[in-house]
Short mmCIF file of C-alpha atoms in Angstrom, two decimals:
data_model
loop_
_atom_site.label_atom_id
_atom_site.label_comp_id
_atom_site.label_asym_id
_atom_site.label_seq_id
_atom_site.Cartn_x
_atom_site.Cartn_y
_atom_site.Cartn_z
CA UNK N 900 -92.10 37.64 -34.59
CA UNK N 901 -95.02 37.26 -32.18
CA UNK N 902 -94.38 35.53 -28.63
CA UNK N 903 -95.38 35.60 -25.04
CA UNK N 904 -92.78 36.82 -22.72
CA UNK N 905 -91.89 37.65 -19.39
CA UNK N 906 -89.94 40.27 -18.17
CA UNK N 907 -90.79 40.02 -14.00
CA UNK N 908 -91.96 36.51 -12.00
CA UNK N 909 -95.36 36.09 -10.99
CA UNK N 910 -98.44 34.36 -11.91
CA UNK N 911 -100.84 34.27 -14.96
CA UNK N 912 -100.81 37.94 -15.36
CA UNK N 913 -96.98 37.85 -16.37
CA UNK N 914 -97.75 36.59 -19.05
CA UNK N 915 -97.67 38.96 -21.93
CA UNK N 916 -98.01 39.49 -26.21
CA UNK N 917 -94.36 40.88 -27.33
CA UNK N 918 -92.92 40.98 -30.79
CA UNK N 919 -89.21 39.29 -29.91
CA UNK N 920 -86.25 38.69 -32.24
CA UNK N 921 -86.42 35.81 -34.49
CA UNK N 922 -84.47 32.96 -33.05
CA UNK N 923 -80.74 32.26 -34.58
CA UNK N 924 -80.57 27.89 -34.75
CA UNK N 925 -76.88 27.38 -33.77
CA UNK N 926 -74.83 24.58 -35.87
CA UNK N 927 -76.71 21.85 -33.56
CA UNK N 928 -80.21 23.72 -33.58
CA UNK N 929 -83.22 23.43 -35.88
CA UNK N 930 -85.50 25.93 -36.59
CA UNK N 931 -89.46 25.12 -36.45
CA UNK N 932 -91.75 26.94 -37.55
CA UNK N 933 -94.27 26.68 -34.80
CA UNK N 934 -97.93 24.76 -35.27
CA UNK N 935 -98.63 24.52 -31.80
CA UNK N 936 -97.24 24.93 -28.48
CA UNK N 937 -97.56 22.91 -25.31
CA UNK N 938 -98.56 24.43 -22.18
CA UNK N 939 -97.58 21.98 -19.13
CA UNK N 940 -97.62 22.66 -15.64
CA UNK N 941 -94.17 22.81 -15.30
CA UNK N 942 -94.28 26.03 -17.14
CA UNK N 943 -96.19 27.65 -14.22
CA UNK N 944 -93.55 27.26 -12.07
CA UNK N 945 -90.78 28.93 -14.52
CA UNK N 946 -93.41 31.66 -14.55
CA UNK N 947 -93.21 32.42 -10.83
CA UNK N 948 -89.44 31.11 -10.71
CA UNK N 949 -90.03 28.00 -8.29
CA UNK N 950 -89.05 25.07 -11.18
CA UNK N 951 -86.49 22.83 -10.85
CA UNK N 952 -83.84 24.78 -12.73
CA UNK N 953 -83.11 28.50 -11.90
CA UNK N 954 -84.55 30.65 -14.41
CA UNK N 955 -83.65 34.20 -15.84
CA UNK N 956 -84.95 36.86 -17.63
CA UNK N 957 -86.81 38.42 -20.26
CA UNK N 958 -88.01 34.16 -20.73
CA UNK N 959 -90.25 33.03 -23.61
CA UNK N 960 -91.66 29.96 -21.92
CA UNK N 961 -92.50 26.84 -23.62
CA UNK N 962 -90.53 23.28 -23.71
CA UNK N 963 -92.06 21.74 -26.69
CA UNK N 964 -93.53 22.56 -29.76
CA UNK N 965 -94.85 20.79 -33.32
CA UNK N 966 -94.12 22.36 -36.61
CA UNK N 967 -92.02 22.37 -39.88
CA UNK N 968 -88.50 22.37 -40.61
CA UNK N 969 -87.45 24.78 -43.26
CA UNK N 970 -87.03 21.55 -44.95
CA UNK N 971 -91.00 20.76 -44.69
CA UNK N 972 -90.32 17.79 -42.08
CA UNK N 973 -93.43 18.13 -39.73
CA UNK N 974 -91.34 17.78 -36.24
CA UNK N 975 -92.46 17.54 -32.62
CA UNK N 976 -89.78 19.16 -30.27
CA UNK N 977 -88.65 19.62 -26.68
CA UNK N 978 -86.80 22.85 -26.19
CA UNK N 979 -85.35 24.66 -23.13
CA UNK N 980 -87.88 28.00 -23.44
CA UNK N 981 -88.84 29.52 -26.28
CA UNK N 982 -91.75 27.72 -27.55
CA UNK N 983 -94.35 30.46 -27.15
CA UNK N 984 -93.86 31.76 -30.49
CA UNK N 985 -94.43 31.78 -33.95
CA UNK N 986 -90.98 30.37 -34.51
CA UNK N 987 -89.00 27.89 -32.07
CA UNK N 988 -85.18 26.69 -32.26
CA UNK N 989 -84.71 23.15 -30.85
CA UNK N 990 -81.73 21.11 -30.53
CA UNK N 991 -81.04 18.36 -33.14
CA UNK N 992 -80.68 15.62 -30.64
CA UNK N 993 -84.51 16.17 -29.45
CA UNK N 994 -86.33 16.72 -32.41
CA UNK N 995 -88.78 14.03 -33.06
CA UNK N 996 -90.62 12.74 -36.63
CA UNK N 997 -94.22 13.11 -36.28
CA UNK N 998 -95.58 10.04 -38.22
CA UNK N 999 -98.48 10.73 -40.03
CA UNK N 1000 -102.12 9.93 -38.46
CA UNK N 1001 -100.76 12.02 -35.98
CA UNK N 1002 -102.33 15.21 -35.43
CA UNK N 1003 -100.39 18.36 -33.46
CA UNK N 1004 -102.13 18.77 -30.31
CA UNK N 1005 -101.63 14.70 -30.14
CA UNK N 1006 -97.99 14.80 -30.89
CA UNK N 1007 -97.37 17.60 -28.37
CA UNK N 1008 -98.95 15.35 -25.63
CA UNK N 1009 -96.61 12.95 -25.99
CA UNK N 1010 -93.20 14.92 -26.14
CA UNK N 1011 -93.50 16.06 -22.47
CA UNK N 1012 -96.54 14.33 -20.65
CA UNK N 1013 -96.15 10.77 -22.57
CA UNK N 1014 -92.46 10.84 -22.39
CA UNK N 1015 -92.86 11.54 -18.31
CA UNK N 1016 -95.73 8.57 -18.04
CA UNK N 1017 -93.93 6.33 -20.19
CA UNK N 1018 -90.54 7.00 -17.75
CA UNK N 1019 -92.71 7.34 -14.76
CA UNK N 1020 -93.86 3.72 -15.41
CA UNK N 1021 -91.05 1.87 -17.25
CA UNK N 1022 -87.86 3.15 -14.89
CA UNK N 1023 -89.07 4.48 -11.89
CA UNK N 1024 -91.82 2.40 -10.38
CA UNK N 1025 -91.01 -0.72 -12.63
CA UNK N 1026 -94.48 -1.28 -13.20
CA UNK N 1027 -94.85 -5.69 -13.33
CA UNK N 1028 -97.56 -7.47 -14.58
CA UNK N 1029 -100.84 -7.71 -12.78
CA UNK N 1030 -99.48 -5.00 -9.87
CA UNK N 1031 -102.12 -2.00 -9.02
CA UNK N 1032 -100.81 1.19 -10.07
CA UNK N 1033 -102.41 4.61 -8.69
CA UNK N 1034 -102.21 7.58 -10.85
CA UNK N 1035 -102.96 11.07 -9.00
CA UNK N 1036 -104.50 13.75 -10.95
CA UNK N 1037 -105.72 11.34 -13.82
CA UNK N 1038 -107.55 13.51 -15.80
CA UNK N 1039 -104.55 15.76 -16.99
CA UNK N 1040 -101.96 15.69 -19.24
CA UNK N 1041 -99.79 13.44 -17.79
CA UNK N 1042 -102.32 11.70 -15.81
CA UNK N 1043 -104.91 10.61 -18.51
CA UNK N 1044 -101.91 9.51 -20.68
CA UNK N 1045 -100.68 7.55 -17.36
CA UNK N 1046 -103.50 5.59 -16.75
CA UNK N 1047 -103.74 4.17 -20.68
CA UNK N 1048 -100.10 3.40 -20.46
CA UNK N 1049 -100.25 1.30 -17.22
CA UNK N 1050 -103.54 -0.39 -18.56
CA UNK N 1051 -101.12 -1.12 -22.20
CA UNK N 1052 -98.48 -2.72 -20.02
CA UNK N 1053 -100.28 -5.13 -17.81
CA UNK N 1054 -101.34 -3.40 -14.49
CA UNK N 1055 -103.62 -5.57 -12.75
CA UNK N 1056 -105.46 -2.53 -11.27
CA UNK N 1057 -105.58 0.99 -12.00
CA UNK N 1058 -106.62 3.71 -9.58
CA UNK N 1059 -107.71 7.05 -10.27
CA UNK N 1060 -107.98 10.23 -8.18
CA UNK N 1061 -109.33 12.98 -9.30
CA UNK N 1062 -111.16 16.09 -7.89
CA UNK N 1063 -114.73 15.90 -10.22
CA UNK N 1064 -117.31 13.34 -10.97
CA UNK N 1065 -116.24 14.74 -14.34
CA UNK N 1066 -112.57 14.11 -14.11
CA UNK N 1067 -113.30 10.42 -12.49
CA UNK N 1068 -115.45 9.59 -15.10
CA UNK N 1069 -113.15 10.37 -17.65
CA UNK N 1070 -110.54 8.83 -16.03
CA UNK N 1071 -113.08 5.12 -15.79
CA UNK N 1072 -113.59 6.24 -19.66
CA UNK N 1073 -109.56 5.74 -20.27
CA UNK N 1074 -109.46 2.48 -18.50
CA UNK N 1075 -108.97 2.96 -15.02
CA UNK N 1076 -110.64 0.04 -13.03
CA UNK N 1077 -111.22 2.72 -10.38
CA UNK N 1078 -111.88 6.63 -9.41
CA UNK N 1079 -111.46 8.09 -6.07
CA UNK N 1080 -111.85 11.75 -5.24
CA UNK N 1081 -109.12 13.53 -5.01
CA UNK N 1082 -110.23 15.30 -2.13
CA UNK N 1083 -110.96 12.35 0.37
CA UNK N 1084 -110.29 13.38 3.72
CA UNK N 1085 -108.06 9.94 4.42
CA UNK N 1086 -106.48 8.96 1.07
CA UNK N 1087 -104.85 6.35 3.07
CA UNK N 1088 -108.02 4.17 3.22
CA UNK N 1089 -109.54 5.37 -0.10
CA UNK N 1090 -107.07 4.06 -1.97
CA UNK N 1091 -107.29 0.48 0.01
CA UNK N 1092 -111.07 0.49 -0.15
CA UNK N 1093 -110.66 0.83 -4.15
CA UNK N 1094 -108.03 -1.39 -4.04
CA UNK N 1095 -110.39 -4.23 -2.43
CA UNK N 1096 -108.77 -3.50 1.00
CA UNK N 1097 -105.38 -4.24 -0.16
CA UNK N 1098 -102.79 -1.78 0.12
CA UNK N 1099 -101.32 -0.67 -3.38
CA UNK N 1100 -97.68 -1.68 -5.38
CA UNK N 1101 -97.03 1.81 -7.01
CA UNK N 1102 -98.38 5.48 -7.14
CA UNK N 1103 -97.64 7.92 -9.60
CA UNK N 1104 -97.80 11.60 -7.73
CA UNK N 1105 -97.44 15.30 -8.96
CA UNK N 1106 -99.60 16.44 -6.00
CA UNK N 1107 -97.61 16.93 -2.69
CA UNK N 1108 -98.65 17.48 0.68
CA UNK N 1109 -100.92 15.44 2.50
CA UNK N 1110 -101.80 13.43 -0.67
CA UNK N 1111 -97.93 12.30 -0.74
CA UNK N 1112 -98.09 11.83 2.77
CA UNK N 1113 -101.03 9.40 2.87
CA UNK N 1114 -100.34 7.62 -0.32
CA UNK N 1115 -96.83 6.30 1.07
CA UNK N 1116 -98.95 4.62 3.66
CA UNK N 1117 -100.94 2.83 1.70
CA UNK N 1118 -98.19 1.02 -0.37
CA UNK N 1119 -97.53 -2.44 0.25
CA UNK N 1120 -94.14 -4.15 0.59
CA UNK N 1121 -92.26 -3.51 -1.38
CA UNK N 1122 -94.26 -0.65 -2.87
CA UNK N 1123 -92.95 2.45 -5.20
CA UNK N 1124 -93.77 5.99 -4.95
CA UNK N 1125 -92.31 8.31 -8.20
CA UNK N 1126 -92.75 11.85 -7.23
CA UNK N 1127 -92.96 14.37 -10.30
CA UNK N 1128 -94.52 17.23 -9.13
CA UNK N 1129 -96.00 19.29 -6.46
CA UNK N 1130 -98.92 21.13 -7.92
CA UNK N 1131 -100.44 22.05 -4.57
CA UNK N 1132 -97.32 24.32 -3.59
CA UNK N 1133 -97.50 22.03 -0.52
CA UNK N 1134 -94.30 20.66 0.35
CA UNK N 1135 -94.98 17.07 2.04
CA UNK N 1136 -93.18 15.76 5.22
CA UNK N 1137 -89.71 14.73 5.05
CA UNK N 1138 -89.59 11.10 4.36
CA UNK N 1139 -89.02 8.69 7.22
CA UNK N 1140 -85.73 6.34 5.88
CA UNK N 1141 -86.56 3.86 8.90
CA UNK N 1142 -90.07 3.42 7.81
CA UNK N 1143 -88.66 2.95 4.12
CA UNK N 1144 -86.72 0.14 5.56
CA UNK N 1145 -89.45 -1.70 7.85
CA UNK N 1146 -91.63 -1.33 4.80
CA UNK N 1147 -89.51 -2.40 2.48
CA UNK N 1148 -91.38 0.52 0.24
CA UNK N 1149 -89.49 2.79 -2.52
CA UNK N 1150 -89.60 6.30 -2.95
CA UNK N 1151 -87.94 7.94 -6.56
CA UNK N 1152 -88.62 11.24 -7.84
CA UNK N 1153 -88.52 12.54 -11.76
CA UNK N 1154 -87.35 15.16 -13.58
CA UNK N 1155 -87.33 14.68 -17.36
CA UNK N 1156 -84.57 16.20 -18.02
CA UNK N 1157 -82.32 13.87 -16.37
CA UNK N 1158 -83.55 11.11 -18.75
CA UNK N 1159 -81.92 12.63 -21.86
CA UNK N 1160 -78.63 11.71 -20.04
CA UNK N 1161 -79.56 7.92 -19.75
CA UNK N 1162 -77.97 5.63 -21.89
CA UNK N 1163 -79.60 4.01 -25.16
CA UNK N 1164 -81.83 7.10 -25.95
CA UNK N 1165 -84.62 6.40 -23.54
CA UNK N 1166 -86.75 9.26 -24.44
CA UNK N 1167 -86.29 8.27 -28.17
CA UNK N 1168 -86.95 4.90 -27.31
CA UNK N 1169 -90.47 6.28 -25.30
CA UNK N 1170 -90.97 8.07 -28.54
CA UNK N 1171 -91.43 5.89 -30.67
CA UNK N 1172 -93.61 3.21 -28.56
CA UNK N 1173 -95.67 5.95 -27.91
CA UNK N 1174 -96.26 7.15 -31.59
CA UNK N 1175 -96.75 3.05 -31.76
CA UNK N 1176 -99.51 3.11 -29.49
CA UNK N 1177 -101.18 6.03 -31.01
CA UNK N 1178 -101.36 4.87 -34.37
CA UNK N 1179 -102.69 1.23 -33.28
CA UNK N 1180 -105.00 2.89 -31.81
CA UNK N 1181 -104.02 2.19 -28.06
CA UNK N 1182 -103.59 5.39 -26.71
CA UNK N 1183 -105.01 8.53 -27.16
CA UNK N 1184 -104.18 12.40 -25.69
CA UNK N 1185 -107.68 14.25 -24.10
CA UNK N 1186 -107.56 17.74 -25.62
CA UNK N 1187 -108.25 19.88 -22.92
CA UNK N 1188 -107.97 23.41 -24.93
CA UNK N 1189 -106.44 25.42 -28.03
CA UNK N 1190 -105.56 29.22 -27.02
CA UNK N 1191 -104.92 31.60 -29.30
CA UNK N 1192 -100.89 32.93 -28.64
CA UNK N 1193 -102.55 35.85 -26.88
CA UNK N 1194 -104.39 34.10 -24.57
CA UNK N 1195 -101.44 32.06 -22.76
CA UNK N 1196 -102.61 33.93 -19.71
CA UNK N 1197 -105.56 32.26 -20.13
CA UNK N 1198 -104.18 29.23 -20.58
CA UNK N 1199 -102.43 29.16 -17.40
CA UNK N 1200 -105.00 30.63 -15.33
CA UNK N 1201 -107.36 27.69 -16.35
CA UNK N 1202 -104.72 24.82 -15.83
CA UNK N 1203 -103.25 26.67 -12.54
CA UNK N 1204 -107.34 26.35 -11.26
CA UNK N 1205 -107.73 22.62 -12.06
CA UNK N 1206 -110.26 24.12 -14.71
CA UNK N 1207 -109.06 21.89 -17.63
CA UNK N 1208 -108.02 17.94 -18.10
CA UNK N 1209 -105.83 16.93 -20.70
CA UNK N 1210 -103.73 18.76 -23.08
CA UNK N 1211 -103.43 22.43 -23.35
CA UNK N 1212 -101.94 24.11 -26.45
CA UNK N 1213 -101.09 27.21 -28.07
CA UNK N 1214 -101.63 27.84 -31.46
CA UNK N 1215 -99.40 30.71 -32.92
CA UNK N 1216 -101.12 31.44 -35.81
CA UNK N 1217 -104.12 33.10 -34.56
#
């Protein structure tokens, strides 16, 4: 079958057409025959082997696809590698019903990038009623799904950062009561002035760096910080535990992974209120771009150079 794989770490270029095996489902596997495959962030990082996990070659990227079962169900599944292909095998356990009204590129959003706002918000900042929520990088994937989500359950205010008069406007367009560039020289203060000089109750942040950095100074007390990311390769500074305390501020961080092992089936449970949303009309994924299989160097190059917003997909049968 066609694929994309890599057989040495490094960026974009890595990235290469191969005809692989066709995978072999195990007795707790399902096979999907692939519609579409996400491209997320995290998958740049497997590329150049800094992700969470250690990572080993030849790789087929790709942690979530939507397709058909041999049995015709139209699935949306997360997958450990593998979904840069024509044909994907996914455990049982994460395999996902894609309701109808739901169209692929939608679906996909939500597996990986709804899943992470929807945890992001519910069990690591605790988002309450009425509190002001920022959401870093707000036009991507997870971002523009963020700020909808904290808007659906009862933020007071929500802040955007973002690094266009594009990106910000689309961000205002999905309900954020505020946009601030992304590239504001104190981030501190721009997120107090656009919270009406009050400092803020929870940030969501994939960024890193200095944007980390200034953000946990602008929380209030008693303020949360979830840390999912650091897409400017910029580590930031260690965090100060006796500033924590005279705070009283909260700093998680979030790998999705780790929720599968939570109890009651949280990212089952995020599944379906997400496909909820969707089809009442609450929620919607930004399509940022549909890439041929071929072009998944493409694909990263553009969401590696803040090029794109939204969701980025692969589609395996051109």
């Amino acid at each position: 079958m066609r694929a994309i794989q890599i057989t040495e770490f490094g960026g974009p270029e890595v990235l290469r057409p191969a005809e692989v095996p066709d995978p072999r489902p195990g007795p707790d596997q399902v096979l999907i025959e692939v519609e579409r495959a996400g491209v997320n962030y995290a998958d740049t990082h497997r590329t150049e082997d800094s992700y969470v996990a250690a990572t080993s070659l030849p790789l087929v990227p790709g942690s979530e696809v939507v397709g058909r079962t041999p049995e015709s169900r139209r699935v949306a599944a997360l997958l450990d590698g593998g979904g840069y292909a024509e044909r994907a095998a996914a455990p049982r356990a994460m395999v996902y019903d894609v309701p109808d009204g739901v169209d692929a590129v939608t679906a996909l959003a939500m597996l990986v990038q709804g899943a992470t706002a929807w945890v992001l918000l519910r069990r690591n900042v605790h988002l309450a009623e009425g509190e002001s929520v920022v959401v870093h990088a707000a036009a991507g994937g997870v971002g523009s799904l963020a700020v909808q989500l904290a808007k659906a359950f009862g933020a007071g205010r929500v802040i955007a950062t973002a690094s266009s008069e594009d990106k910000r406007r689309l961000a205002l367009e999905l309900g954020a009561d505020a946009a601030v560039d992304s590239r504001a020289e104190d981030m501190t203060a721009a997120l107090r002035e656009a919270n009406g000089g009050q400092r803020v109750d929870a940030v969501l942040d994939m960024t890193g760096g200095r944007t980390t950095d200034q953000s946990l100074r602008a929380l209030a007390p008693f303020g949360r910080l979830a840390f999912y990311g650091m897409a400017s390769r910029e580590a930031p500074s260690p965090v100060d535990l006796p500033a924590l305390l005279r705070h009283s501020t909260t700093v998680s961080g979030m790998w999705l992974s780790q929720a599968f092992a939570l109890p009651g089936d949280v990212v089952r449970q995020a599944m379906t209120e997400l496909f909820d949303l969707v089809r009442a009309g609450r929620l919607r994924a930004v399509v940022g771009g549909e890439y041929p299989l071929a072009e998944a160097r493409r694909a990263h190059e553009d969401l590696r150079s803040r090029a794109t917003v939204g969701k980025l997909a692969l589609d395996p049968t051109r």
